[in-house]
Coordinates of C-alpha atoms in Angstrom, one line a residue:
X1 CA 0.0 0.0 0.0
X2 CA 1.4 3.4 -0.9
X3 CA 2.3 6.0 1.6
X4 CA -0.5 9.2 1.5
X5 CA 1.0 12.6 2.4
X6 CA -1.8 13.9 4.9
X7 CA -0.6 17.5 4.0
X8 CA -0.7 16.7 0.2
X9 CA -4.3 16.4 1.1
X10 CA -4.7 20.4 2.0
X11 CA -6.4 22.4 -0.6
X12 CA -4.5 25.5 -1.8
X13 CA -5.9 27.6 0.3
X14 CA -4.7 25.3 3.4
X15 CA -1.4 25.2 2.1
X16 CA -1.3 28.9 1.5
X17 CA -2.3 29.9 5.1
X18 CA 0.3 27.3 6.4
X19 CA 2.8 29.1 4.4
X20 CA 1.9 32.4 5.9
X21 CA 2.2 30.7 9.2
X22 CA -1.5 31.6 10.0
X23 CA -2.6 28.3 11.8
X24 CA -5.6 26.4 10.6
X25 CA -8.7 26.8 12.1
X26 CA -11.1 24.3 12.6
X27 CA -13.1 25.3 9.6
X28 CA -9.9 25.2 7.7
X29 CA -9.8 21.9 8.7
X30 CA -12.8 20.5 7.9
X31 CA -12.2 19.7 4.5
X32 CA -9.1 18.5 4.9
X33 CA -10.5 15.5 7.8
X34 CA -12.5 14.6 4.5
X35 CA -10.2 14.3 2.4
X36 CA -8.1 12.3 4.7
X37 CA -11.1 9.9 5.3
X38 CA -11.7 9.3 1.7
X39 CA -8.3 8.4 1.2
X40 CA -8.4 6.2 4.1
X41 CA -11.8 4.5 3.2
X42 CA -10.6 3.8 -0.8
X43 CA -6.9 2.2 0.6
X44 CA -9.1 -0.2 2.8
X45 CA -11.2 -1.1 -0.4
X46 CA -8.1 -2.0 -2.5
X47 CA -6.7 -3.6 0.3
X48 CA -9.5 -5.6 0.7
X49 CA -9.7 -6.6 -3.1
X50 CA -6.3 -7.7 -3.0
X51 CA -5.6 -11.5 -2.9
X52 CA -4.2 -12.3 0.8
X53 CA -2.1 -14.9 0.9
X54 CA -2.5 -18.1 3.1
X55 CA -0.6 -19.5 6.0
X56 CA 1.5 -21.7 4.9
X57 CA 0.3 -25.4 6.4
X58 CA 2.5 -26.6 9.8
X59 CA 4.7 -29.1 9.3

C-alpha cells in the first residue's frame, strides 16, 4: 500500500495559510479530515480486493 502525504491532502488555500504561518482553524480543517477519510476508506477497499495470501500449512 502506498504512503498518502496527509498535508498533500490540504487544498491551496490550506497550504497557502500554512505558508503564511496563520494556523488552521477548525473550519480550515474541515475539508481537509474529509479528504483524509476518503483516502483512508478507498486504501481499505483496495486492500480488501487484494488477494491475501494463506498460511503456509504446519509441518
Amino acid at each position: 500500500m502506498p504512503l498518502i502525504e496527509g498535508d498533500a491532502l490540504h487544498p491551496p488555500a490550506n497550504v497557502a495559510a500554512m505558508r503564511a504561518r496563520r494556523p488552521l482553524t477548525g473550519v480550515d480543517r474541515r475539508w481537509w479530515l474529509g479528504a483524509v477519510g476518503a483516502a483512508l476508506a478507498a486504501a481499505r477497499k483496495r486492500s480488501d480486493q487484494e488477494p491475501h495470501s494463506t498460511p503456509a500449512p504446519d509441518g
